[in-house]
């Protein structure tokens, strides 16, 4: 399937993800066009257009048929927009918080995520063969408060 693909890593670096997508494109496993938001990373992809930062990536998210993202807040937006996406945890960041966050959301949605960039091709194939991810929990508010360690004083 030929699709507009947007890859985003947020404000940090995630060269392993950018390189993995670039390799999938050069190997013919992904067909672009591909736009990469590479953040503070050092690797510059060879297969597609890239930029480091913009005030907003809303246009790129809107135009994309498939988004490959790190495990950050963009995941909420993609779930709300019913976009096809794969979330990839950046395990090099302190405390591996992205994998924990994605595991938490993965239990409450039909999203596809991984913490291993070598499985990205299989994850993309799975996402493209089914409906976009949806939240399965009626409300994440109390779950998120518990996840973040915030207690609800209203019940006291």
Short mmCIF file of C-alpha atoms in Angstrom, two decimals:
data_model
loop_
_atom_site.label_atom_id
_atom_site.label_comp_id
_atom_site.label_asym_id
_atom_site.label_seq_id
_atom_site.Cartn_x
_atom_site.Cartn_y
_atom_site.Cartn_z
CA UNK A 1 0.00 0.00 0.00
CA UNK A 2 1.33 3.42 -0.95
CA UNK A 3 0.55 5.89 1.82
CA UNK A 4 1.72 9.27 3.05
CA UNK A 5 3.81 8.40 6.11
CA UNK A 6 4.74 10.83 8.85
CA UNK A 7 7.36 9.90 11.42
CA UNK A 8 7.69 11.98 14.58
CA UNK A 9 10.06 11.72 17.54
CA UNK A 10 9.10 14.83 19.49
CA UNK A 11 11.62 17.19 21.02
CA UNK A 12 14.28 14.65 21.97
CA UNK A 13 16.26 12.25 19.79
CA UNK A 14 15.32 8.81 18.54
CA UNK A 15 17.80 7.98 15.80
CA UNK A 16 17.00 4.25 16.04
CA UNK A 17 13.40 4.91 14.96
CA UNK A 18 14.34 7.31 12.14
CA UNK A 19 16.99 4.90 10.85
CA UNK A 20 14.60 1.93 11.09
CA UNK A 21 11.92 3.66 9.01
CA UNK A 22 14.54 4.88 6.52
CA UNK A 23 15.81 1.29 6.15
CA UNK A 24 12.26 -0.02 5.61
CA UNK A 25 11.73 2.55 2.85
CA UNK A 26 15.08 1.86 1.16
CA UNK A 27 14.38 -1.88 1.35
CA UNK A 28 11.00 -1.45 -0.33
CA UNK A 29 9.00 -2.58 2.72
CA UNK A 30 7.40 0.86 3.07
CA UNK A 31 6.30 3.04 0.17
CA UNK A 32 6.17 6.76 0.82
CA UNK A 33 6.24 9.57 0.48
CA UNK A 34 7.72 9.89 3.95
CA UNK A 35 8.12 13.03 6.06
CA UNK A 36 10.31 12.77 9.15
CA UNK A 37 10.35 15.05 12.18
CA UNK A 38 13.78 14.15 13.61
CA UNK A 39 13.93 16.42 16.66
CA UNK A 40 17.38 16.65 18.24
CA UNK A 41 18.58 13.48 16.52
CA UNK A 42 21.79 13.21 14.55
CA UNK A 43 20.71 10.73 11.87
CA UNK A 44 19.30 12.43 8.77
CA UNK A 45 17.15 10.09 6.66
CA UNK A 46 17.96 9.52 2.99
CA UNK A 47 14.49 8.46 1.87
CA UNK A 48 12.09 11.34 2.27
CA UNK A 49 11.87 14.89 3.47
CA UNK A 50 12.78 15.82 7.05
CA UNK A 51 12.70 18.70 9.48
CA UNK A 52 13.75 19.05 13.11
CA UNK A 53 11.06 21.18 14.75
CA UNK A 54 7.97 23.20 13.87
CA UNK A 55 5.60 25.17 16.08
CA UNK A 56 2.93 22.60 15.17
CA UNK A 57 2.85 19.23 13.40
CA UNK A 58 -0.95 19.29 13.02
CA UNK A 59 -0.74 19.64 9.21
CA UNK A 60 1.57 16.63 8.91
CA UNK A 61 -0.65 14.55 11.18
CA UNK A 62 -3.73 15.53 9.20
CA UNK A 63 -2.18 14.70 5.81
CA UNK A 64 -0.68 11.37 6.88
CA UNK A 65 -2.29 8.04 6.09
CA UNK A 66 0.06 6.40 8.58
CA UNK A 67 1.94 7.92 11.51
CA UNK A 68 4.92 6.32 13.20
CA UNK A 69 5.46 8.07 16.51
CA UNK A 70 7.44 7.88 19.70
CA UNK A 71 5.63 7.15 22.94
CA UNK A 72 4.62 10.70 23.75
CA UNK A 73 1.51 12.84 23.96
CA UNK A 74 0.97 12.65 20.19
CA UNK A 75 -0.53 9.21 20.82
CA UNK A 76 -3.58 10.84 22.47
CA UNK A 77 -4.13 13.03 19.41
CA UNK A 78 -3.83 10.05 17.05
CA UNK A 79 -6.33 8.03 19.08
CA UNK A 80 -8.76 10.97 19.12
CA UNK A 81 -8.40 11.46 15.34
CA UNK A 82 -8.78 7.71 14.65
CA UNK A 83 -5.53 7.73 12.67
CA UNK A 84 -3.59 4.63 11.71
CA UNK A 85 -0.38 4.69 13.71
CA UNK A 86 2.36 2.67 15.32
CA UNK A 87 3.85 3.95 18.56
CA UNK A 88 7.45 3.04 19.33
CA UNK A 89 8.87 3.46 22.83
CA UNK A 90 12.20 5.26 22.98
CA UNK A 91 13.83 2.99 25.54
CA UNK A 92 16.99 5.10 25.66
CA UNK A 93 15.23 7.80 27.66
CA UNK A 94 15.41 7.95 31.44
CA UNK A 95 13.35 5.34 33.26
CA UNK A 96 11.93 3.78 30.08
CA UNK A 97 8.79 5.83 30.75
CA UNK A 98 7.56 5.64 27.15
CA UNK A 99 7.26 1.83 27.24
CA UNK A 100 5.37 2.08 30.54
CA UNK A 101 3.06 4.74 29.09
CA UNK A 102 2.42 2.76 25.89
CA UNK A 103 1.78 -0.46 27.81
CA UNK A 104 -0.75 1.44 29.95
CA UNK A 105 -2.57 2.82 26.88
CA UNK A 106 -2.25 -0.49 25.03
CA UNK A 107 -4.34 -2.14 27.73
CA UNK A 108 -7.08 0.44 27.17
CA UNK A 109 -7.08 0.68 23.38
CA UNK A 110 -6.53 -1.30 20.21
CA UNK A 111 -3.34 0.57 19.36
CA UNK A 112 -0.21 -1.18 18.10
CA UNK A 113 3.02 -0.36 19.85
CA UNK A 114 6.48 -1.79 20.30
CA UNK A 115 9.67 -1.15 22.21
CA UNK A 116 11.78 -2.93 19.57
CA UNK A 117 12.47 -1.10 16.31
CA UNK A 118 13.32 -4.40 14.59
CA UNK A 119 9.61 -5.33 14.75
CA UNK A 120 8.47 -2.07 13.14
CA UNK A 121 7.79 -3.58 9.70
CA UNK A 122 5.48 -6.22 11.18
CA UNK A 123 3.73 -3.59 13.31
CA UNK A 124 3.12 -1.38 10.26
CA UNK A 125 1.69 -4.34 8.32
CA UNK A 126 -0.67 -5.11 11.20
CA UNK A 127 -1.85 -1.49 11.45
CA UNK A 128 -2.46 -1.18 7.70
CA UNK A 129 -4.56 -4.35 7.66
CA UNK A 130 -7.15 -3.21 10.19
CA UNK A 131 -9.26 -0.31 11.33
CA UNK A 132 -7.56 2.61 13.13
CA UNK A 133 -7.05 2.21 16.88
CA UNK A 134 -9.76 3.26 19.29
CA UNK A 135 -9.87 3.73 23.01
CA UNK A 136 -11.81 0.92 24.63
CA UNK A 137 -12.12 2.53 28.06
CA UNK A 138 -15.11 4.87 28.45
CA UNK A 139 -12.96 7.49 30.18
CA UNK A 140 -9.25 7.67 30.81
CA UNK A 141 -9.48 10.45 33.39
CA UNK A 142 -9.37 8.30 36.52
CA UNK A 143 -6.91 5.84 34.96
CA UNK A 144 -4.55 8.67 34.02
CA UNK A 145 -4.76 10.21 37.46
CA UNK A 146 -3.87 6.86 39.00
CA UNK A 147 -1.06 6.33 36.47
CA UNK A 148 0.41 9.72 37.27
CA UNK A 149 0.11 9.12 41.00
CA UNK A 150 -2.42 11.87 41.58
CA UNK A 151 -4.93 11.11 44.28
CA UNK A 152 -8.50 12.23 44.06
CA UNK A 153 -9.27 14.25 47.19
CA UNK A 154 -12.93 14.61 46.26
CA UNK A 155 -13.72 11.23 47.79
CA UNK A 156 -12.08 12.05 51.13
#
